[in-house]
GROMACS .gro file of C-alpha atoms in nm:
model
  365
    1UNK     CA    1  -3.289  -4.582  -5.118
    2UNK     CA    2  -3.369  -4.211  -5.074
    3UNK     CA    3  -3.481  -4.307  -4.674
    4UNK     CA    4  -3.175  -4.458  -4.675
    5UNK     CA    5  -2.949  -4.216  -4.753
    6UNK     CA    6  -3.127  -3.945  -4.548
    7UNK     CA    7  -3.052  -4.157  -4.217
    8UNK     CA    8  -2.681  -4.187  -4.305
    9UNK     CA    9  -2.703  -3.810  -4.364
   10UNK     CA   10  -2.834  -3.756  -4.034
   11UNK     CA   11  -2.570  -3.953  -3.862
   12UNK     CA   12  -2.294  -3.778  -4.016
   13UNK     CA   13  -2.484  -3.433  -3.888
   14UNK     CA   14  -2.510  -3.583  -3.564
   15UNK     CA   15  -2.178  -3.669  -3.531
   16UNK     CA   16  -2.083  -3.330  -3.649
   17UNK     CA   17  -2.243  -3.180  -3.407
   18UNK     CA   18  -2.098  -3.332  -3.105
   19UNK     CA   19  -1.756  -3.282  -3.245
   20UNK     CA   20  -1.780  -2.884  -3.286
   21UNK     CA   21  -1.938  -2.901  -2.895
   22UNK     CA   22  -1.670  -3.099  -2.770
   23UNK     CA   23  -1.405  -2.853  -2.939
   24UNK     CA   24  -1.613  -2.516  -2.833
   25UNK     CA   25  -1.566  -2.635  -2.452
   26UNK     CA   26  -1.208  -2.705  -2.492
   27UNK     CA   27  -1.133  -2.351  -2.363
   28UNK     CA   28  -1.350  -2.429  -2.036
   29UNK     CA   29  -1.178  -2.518  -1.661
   30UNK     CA   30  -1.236  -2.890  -1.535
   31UNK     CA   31  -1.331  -2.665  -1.173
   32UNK     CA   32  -1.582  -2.402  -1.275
   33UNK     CA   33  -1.696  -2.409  -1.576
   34UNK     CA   34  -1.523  -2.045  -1.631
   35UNK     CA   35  -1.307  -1.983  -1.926
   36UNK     CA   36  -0.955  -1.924  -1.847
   37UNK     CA   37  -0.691  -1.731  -2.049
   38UNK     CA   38  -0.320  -1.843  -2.112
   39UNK     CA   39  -0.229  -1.786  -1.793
   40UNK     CA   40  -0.466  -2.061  -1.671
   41UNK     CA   41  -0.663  -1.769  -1.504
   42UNK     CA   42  -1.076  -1.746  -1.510
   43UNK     CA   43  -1.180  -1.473  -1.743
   44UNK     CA   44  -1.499  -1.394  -1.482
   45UNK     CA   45  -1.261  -1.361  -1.206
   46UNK     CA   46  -1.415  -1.062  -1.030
   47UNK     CA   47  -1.235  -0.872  -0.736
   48UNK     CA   48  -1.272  -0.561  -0.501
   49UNK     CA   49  -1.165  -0.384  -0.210
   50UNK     CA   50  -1.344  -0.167   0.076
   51UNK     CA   51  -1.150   0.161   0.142
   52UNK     CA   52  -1.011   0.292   0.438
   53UNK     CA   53  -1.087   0.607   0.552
   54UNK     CA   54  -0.939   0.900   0.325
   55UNK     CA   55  -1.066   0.727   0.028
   56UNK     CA   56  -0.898   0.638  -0.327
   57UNK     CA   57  -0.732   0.973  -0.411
   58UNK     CA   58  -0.588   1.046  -0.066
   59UNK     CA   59  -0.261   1.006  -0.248
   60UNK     CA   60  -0.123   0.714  -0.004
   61UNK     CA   61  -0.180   0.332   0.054
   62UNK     CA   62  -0.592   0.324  -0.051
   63UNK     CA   63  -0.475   0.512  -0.404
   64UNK     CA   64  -0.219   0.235  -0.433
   65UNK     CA   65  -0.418  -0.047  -0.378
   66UNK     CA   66  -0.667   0.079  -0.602
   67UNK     CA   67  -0.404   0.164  -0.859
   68UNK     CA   68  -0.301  -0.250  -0.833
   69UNK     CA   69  -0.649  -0.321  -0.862
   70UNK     CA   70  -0.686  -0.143  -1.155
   71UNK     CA   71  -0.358  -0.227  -1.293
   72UNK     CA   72  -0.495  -0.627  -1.227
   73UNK     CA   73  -0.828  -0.572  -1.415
   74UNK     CA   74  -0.643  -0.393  -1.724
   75UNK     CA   75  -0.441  -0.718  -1.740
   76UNK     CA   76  -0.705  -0.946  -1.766
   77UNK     CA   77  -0.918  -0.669  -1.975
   78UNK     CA   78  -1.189  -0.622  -1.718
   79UNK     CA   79  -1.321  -0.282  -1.610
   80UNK     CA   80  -1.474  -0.098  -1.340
   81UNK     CA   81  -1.780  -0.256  -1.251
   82UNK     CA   82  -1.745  -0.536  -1.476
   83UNK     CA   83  -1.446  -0.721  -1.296
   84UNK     CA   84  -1.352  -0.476  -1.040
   85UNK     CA   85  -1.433  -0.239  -0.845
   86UNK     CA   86  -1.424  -0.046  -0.475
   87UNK     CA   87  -1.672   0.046  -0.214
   88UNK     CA   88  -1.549   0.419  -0.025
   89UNK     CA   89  -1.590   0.453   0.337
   90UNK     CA   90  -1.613   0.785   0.488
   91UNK     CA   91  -1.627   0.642   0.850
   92UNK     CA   92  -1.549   0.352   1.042
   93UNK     CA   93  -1.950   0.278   1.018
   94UNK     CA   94  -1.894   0.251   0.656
   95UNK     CA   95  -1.695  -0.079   0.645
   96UNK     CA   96  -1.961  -0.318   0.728
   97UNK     CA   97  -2.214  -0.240   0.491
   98UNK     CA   98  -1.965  -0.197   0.218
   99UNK     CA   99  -1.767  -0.543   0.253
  100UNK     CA  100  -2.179  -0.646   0.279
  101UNK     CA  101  -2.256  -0.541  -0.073
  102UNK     CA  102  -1.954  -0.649  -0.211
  103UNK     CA  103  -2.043  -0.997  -0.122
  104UNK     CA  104  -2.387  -0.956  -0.231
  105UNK     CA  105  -2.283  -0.872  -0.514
  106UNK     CA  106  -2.041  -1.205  -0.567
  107UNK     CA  107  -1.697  -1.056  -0.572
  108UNK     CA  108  -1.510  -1.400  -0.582
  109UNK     CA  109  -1.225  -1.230  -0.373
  110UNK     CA  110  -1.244  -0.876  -0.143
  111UNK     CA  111  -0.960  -0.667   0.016
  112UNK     CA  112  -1.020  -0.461   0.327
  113UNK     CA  113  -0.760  -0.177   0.299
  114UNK     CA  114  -0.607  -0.118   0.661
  115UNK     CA  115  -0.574  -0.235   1.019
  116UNK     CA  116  -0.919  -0.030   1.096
  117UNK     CA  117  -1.097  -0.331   0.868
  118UNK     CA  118  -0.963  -0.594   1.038
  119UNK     CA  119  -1.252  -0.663   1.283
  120UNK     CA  120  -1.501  -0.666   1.009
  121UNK     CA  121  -1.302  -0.852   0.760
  122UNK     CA  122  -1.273  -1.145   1.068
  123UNK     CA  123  -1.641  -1.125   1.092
  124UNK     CA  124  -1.788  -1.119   0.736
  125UNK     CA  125  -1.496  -1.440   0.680
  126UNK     CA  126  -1.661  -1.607   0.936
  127UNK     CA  127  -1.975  -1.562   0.780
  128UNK     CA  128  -1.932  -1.652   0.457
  129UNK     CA  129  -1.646  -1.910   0.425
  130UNK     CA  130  -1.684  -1.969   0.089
  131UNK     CA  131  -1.586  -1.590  -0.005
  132UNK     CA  132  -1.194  -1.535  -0.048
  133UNK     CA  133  -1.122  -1.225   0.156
  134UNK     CA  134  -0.762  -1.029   0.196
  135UNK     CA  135  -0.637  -0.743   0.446
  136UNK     CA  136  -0.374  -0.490   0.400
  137UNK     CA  137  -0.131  -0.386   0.708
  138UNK     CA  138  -0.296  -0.666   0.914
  139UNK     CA  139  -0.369  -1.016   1.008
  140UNK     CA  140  -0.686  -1.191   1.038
  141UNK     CA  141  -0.640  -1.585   1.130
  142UNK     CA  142  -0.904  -1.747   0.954
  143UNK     CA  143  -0.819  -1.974   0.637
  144UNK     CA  144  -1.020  -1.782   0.378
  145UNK     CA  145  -0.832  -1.446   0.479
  146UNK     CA  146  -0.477  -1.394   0.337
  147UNK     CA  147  -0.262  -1.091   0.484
  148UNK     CA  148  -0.094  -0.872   0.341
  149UNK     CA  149   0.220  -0.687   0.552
  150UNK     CA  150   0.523  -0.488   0.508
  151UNK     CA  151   0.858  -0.415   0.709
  152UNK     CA  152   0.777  -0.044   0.653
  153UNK     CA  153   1.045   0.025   0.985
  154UNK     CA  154   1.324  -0.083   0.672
  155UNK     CA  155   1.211   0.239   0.396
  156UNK     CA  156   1.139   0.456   0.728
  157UNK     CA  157   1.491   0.390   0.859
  158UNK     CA  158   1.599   0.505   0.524
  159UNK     CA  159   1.418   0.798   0.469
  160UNK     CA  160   1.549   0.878   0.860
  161UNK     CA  161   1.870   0.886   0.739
  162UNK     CA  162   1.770   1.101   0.440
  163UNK     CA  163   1.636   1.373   0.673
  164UNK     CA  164   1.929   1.331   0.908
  165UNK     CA  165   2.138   1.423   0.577
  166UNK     CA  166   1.949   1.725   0.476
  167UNK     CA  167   1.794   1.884   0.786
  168UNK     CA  168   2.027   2.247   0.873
  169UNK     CA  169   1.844   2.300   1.216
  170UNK     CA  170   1.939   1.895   1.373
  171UNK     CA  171   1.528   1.929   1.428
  172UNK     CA  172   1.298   1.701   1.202
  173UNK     CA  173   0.930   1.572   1.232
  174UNK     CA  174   0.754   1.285   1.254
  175UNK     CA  175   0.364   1.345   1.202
  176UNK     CA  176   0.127   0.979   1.277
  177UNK     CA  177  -0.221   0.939   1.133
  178UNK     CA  178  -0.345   0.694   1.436
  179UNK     CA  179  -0.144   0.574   1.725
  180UNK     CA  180  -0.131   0.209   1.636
  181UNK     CA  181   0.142  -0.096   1.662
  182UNK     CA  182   0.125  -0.055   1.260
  183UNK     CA  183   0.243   0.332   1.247
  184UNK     CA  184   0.472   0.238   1.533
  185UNK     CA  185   0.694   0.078   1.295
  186UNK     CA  186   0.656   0.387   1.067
  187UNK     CA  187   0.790   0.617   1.384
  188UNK     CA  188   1.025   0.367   1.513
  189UNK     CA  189   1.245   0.317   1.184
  190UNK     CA  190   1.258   0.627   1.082
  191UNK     CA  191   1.406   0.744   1.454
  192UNK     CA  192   1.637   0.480   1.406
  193UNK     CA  193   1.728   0.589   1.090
  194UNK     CA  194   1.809   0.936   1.211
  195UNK     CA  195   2.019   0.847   1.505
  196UNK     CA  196   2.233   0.630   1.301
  197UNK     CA  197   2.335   0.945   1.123
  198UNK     CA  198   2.377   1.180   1.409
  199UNK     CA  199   2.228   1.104   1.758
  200UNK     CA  200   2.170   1.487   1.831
  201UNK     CA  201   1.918   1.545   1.591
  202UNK     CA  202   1.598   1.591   1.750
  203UNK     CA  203   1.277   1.405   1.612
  204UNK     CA  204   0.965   1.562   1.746
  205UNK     CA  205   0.640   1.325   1.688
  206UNK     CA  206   0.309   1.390   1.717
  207UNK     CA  207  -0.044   1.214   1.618
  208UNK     CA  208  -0.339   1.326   1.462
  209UNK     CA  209  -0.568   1.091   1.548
  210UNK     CA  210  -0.678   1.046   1.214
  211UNK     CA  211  -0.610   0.891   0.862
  212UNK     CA  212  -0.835   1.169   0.699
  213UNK     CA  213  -0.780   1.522   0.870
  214UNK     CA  214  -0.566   1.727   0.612
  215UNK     CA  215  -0.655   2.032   0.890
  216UNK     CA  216  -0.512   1.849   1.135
  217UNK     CA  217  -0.205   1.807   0.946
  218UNK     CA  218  -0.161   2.135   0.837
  219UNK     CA  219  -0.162   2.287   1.204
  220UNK     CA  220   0.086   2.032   1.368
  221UNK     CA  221   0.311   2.075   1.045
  222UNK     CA  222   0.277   2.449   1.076
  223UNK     CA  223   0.412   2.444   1.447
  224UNK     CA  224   0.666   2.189   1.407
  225UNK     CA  225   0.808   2.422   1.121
  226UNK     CA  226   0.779   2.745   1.319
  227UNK     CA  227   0.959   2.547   1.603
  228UNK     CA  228   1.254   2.491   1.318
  229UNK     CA  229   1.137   2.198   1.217
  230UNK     CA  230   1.297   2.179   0.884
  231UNK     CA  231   1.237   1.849   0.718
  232UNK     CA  232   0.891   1.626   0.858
  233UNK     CA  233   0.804   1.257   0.741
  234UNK     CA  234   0.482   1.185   0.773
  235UNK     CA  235   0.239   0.856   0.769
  236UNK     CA  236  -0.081   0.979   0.774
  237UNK     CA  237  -0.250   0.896   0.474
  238UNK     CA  238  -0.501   1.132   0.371
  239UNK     CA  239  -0.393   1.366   0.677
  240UNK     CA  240  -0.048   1.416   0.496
  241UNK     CA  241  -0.150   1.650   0.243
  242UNK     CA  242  -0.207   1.910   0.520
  243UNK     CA  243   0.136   1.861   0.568
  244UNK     CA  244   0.227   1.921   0.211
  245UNK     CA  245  -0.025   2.188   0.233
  246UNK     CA  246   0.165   2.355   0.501
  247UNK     CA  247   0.512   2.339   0.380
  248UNK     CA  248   0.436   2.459   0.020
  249UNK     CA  249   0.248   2.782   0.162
  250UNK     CA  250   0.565   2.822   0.368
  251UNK     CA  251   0.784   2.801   0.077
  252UNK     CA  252   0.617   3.026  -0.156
  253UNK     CA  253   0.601   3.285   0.086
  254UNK     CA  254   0.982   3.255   0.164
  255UNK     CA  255   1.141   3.077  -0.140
  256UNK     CA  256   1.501   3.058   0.059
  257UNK     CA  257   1.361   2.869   0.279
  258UNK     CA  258   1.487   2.525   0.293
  259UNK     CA  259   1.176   2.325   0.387
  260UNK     CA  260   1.096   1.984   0.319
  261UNK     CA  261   0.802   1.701   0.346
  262UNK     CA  262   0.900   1.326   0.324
  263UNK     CA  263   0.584   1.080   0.132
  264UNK     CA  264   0.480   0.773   0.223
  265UNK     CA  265   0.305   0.454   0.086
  266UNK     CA  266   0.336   0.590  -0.313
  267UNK     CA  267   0.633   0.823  -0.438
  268UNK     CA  268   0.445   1.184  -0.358
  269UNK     CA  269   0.675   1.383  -0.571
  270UNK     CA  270   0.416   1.531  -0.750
  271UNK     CA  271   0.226   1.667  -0.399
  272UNK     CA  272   0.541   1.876  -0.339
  273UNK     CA  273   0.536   2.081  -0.654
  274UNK     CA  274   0.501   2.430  -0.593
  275UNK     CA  275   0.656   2.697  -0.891
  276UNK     CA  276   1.027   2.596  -0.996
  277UNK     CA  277   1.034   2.447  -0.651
  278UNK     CA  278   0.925   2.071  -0.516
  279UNK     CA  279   0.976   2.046  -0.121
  280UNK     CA  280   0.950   1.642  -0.155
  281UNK     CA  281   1.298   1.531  -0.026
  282UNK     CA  282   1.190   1.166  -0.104
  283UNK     CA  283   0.910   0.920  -0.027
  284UNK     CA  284   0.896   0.599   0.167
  285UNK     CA  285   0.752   0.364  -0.146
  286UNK     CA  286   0.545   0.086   0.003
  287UNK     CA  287   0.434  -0.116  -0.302
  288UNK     CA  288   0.092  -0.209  -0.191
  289UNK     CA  289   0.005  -0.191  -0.537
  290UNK     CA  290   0.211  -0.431  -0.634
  291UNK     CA  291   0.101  -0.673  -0.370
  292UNK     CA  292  -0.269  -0.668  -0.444
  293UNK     CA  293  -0.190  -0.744  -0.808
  294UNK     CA  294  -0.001  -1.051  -0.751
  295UNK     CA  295  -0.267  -1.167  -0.479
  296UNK     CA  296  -0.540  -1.147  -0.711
  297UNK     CA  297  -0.322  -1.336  -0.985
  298UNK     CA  298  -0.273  -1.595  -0.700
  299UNK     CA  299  -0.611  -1.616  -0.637
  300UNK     CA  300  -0.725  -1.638  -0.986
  301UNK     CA  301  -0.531  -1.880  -1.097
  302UNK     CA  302  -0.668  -2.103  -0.832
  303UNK     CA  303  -0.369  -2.084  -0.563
  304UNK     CA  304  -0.502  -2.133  -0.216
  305UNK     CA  305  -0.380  -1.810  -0.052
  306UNK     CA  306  -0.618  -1.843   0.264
  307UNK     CA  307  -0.455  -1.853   0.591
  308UNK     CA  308  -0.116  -1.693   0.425
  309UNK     CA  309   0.092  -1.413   0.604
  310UNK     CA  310   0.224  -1.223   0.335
  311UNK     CA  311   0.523  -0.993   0.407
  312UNK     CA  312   0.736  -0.760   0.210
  313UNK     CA  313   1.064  -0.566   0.211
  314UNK     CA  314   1.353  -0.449   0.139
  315UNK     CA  315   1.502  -0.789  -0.011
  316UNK     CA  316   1.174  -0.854  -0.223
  317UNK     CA  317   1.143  -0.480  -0.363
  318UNK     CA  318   0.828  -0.453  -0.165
  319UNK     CA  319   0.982  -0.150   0.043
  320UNK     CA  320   1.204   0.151  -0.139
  321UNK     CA  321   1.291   0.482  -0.114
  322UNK     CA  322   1.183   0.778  -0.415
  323UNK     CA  323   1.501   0.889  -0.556
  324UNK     CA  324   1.235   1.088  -0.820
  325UNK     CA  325   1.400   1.479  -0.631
  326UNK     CA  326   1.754   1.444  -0.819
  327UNK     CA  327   1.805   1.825  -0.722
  328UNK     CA  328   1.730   1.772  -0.349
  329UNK     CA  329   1.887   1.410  -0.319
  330UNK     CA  330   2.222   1.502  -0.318
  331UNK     CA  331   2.506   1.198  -0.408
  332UNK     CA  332   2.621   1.214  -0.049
  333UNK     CA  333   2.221   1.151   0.056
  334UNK     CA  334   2.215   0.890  -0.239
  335UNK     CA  335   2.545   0.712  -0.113
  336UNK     CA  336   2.460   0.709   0.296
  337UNK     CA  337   2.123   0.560   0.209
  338UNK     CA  338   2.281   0.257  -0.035
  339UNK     CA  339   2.489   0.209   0.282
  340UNK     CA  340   2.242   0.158   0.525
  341UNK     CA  341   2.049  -0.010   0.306
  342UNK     CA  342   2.327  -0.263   0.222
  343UNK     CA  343   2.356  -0.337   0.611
  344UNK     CA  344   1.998  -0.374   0.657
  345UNK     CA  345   1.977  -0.650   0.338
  346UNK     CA  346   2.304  -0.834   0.520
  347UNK     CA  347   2.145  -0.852   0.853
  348UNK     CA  348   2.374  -0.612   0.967
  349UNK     CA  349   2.177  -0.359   1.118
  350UNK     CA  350   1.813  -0.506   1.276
  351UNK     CA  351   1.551  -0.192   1.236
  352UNK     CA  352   1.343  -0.149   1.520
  353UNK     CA  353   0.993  -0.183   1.504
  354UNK     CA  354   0.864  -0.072   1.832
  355UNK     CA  355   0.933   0.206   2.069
  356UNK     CA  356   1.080  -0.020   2.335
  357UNK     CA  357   1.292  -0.198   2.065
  358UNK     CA  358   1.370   0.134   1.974
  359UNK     CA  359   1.490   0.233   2.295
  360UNK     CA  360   1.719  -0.098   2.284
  361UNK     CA  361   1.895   0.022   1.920
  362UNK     CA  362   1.969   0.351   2.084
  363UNK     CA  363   2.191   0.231   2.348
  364UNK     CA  364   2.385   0.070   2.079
  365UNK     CA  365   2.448   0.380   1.870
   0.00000   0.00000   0.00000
């Protein structure tokens, strides 16, 4: 009797303990094994990105992306190094052996941050097919890449008709990081954007060959100013804060000096802060951030992204323009910019992209 009741003991154990297994791997995905939260994402979802040159706090589009990185690992309560993280290149050399160790090290999915990756990222994809890769500001064709673009000629046409608004001398800047069919639409928009206010003004442009020269900024932004230069956009990444640099040394030695610096990529009020003065006028938001945060959603959830051109602007809030400098964005600024912006989102006014389309938009004025 006793034997017998032990064995009808052990069955109901037994049976037990298969029914508290079977309910402890109800939280598990069919796919991977991995546990997913309630958004049907994997918990061990791990993602990165490789820098451009100018680094995560050069206050433009590699501090954005890491800022959606990090606003994407907060979500899904991962943290640096455990989830996410970022490999900084100080050259072009760098990129290689970064995106390298990032796939060494497993990253399920890895962003190259700029045009300048874009050879690398097309090689490394090649390589290791299995690996989900992504690239900002250009397109790699191979179907585990996804890219990532933006109609930055729409906020640079606006911010052209900002400075067109507030410039005194009919002279404003345009200062380039790298001479490139991606900056082009930077230069082109915002020309546009100033000869649709007044086709007199003169835009002077200039290059500095580089995404991380703040020296280099500060000297062309110095001579455009002395040349009465009075308001200068600039996409230059890293580069830029010579210009901000350059403009806030000029203001606190003459405070009546109406000077001003237009951002780009991230709202750069707070670069322009000098004393009870800010010489931001306004930035040209490009929400990169907000764009590597949804693709690594995508991606985690399991949504094949690979082969995808991504695009923002204007219509899908991927493109804006800071409106952060109430003092120096005057309602009149405010209400020619909602204009423009109105025609542009009717498909009234095409913004030019290129110089020669440029060129066309001109004649029309």
């Amino acid at each position: 009797m006793k034997k017998s009741r032990s064995l009808i003991f052990l069955a109901v154990l037994i049976s037990l303990t298969l029914a508290l297994a079977a309910c402890g791997s109800s939280g598990k995905s069919k796919d991977s094994g991995k546990s997913a939260d309630k958004s049907g994402a994997t918990s061990d979802y791990s993602a990165a990105m490789v820098t451009d040159i100018g680094g995560i706090d050069d206050k433009s589009f590699n501090q954005s992306s890491w800022e959606g990185l990090q606003a994407w690992g907060k979500e899904h309560g991962l943290s640096k190094g455990k989830g996410f993280d970022y490999a900084q290149s100080s050259n072009e050399a760098d990129y290689m052996p970064n995106l390298t160790r990032l796939i060494r090290d497993k990253y399920d999915l890895i962003f190259g941050i700029g045009f300048n990756l874009k050879n690398d990222i097309d090689k490394v994809a090649k390589q290791y097919p299995d690996t989900k890769f992504a690239i900002v500001d250009d397109v790699v064709d191979q179907p585990n890449v996804v890219s990532i673009n933006f109609k930055e000629q729409e906020g640079s046409f606006l911010v052209g008709v900002a400075a067109a608004k507030k410039t005194k001398t009919n002279k404003v800047g345009f200062v380039g990081g790298v001479e490139s069919p991606l900056i082009e639409k930077f230069e082109s928009g915002f020309i546009a954007g100033v000869k649709s206010v007044n086709p007199d003004i003169k835009v002077d442009v200039q290059y500095a060959a580089s995404f991380g020269a703040p020296d280099k900024g500060k000297i062309i932004a110095s001579n455009m100013y002395n040349d009465g230069v009075d308001v200068i956009y600039h996409s230059s990444g890293g580069t830029g804060n010579g210009v901000f640099n350059q403009a806030k040394d000029i203001k606190q030695n003459n405070p009546d000096r109406d000077i001003w610096v237009i951002g780009v990529d991230r709202d750069q009020y707070e670069e322009g802060k000098i004393g009870d003065h800010n010489i931001t006028l306004t930035s040209m938001v490009k929400r990169v951030d907000v764009a590597v945060q949804d693709v690594a959603n995508k991606a985690m959830k399991g949504e094949h992204l690979g082969g995808e051109k991504l695009e923002f602007g204007l219509k899908d809030e991927g493109i804006g323009v800071a409106m952060t400098n109430k003092d120096a964005m005057a309602d009149d600024i405010v209400k020619e910019i909602n204009d423009w912006k109105k025609k542009i989102l009717d498909d009234e006014v095409k913004v030019p992209k290129t110089r020669k389309e440029l060129k066309e938009y001109e004649k029309s004025l």
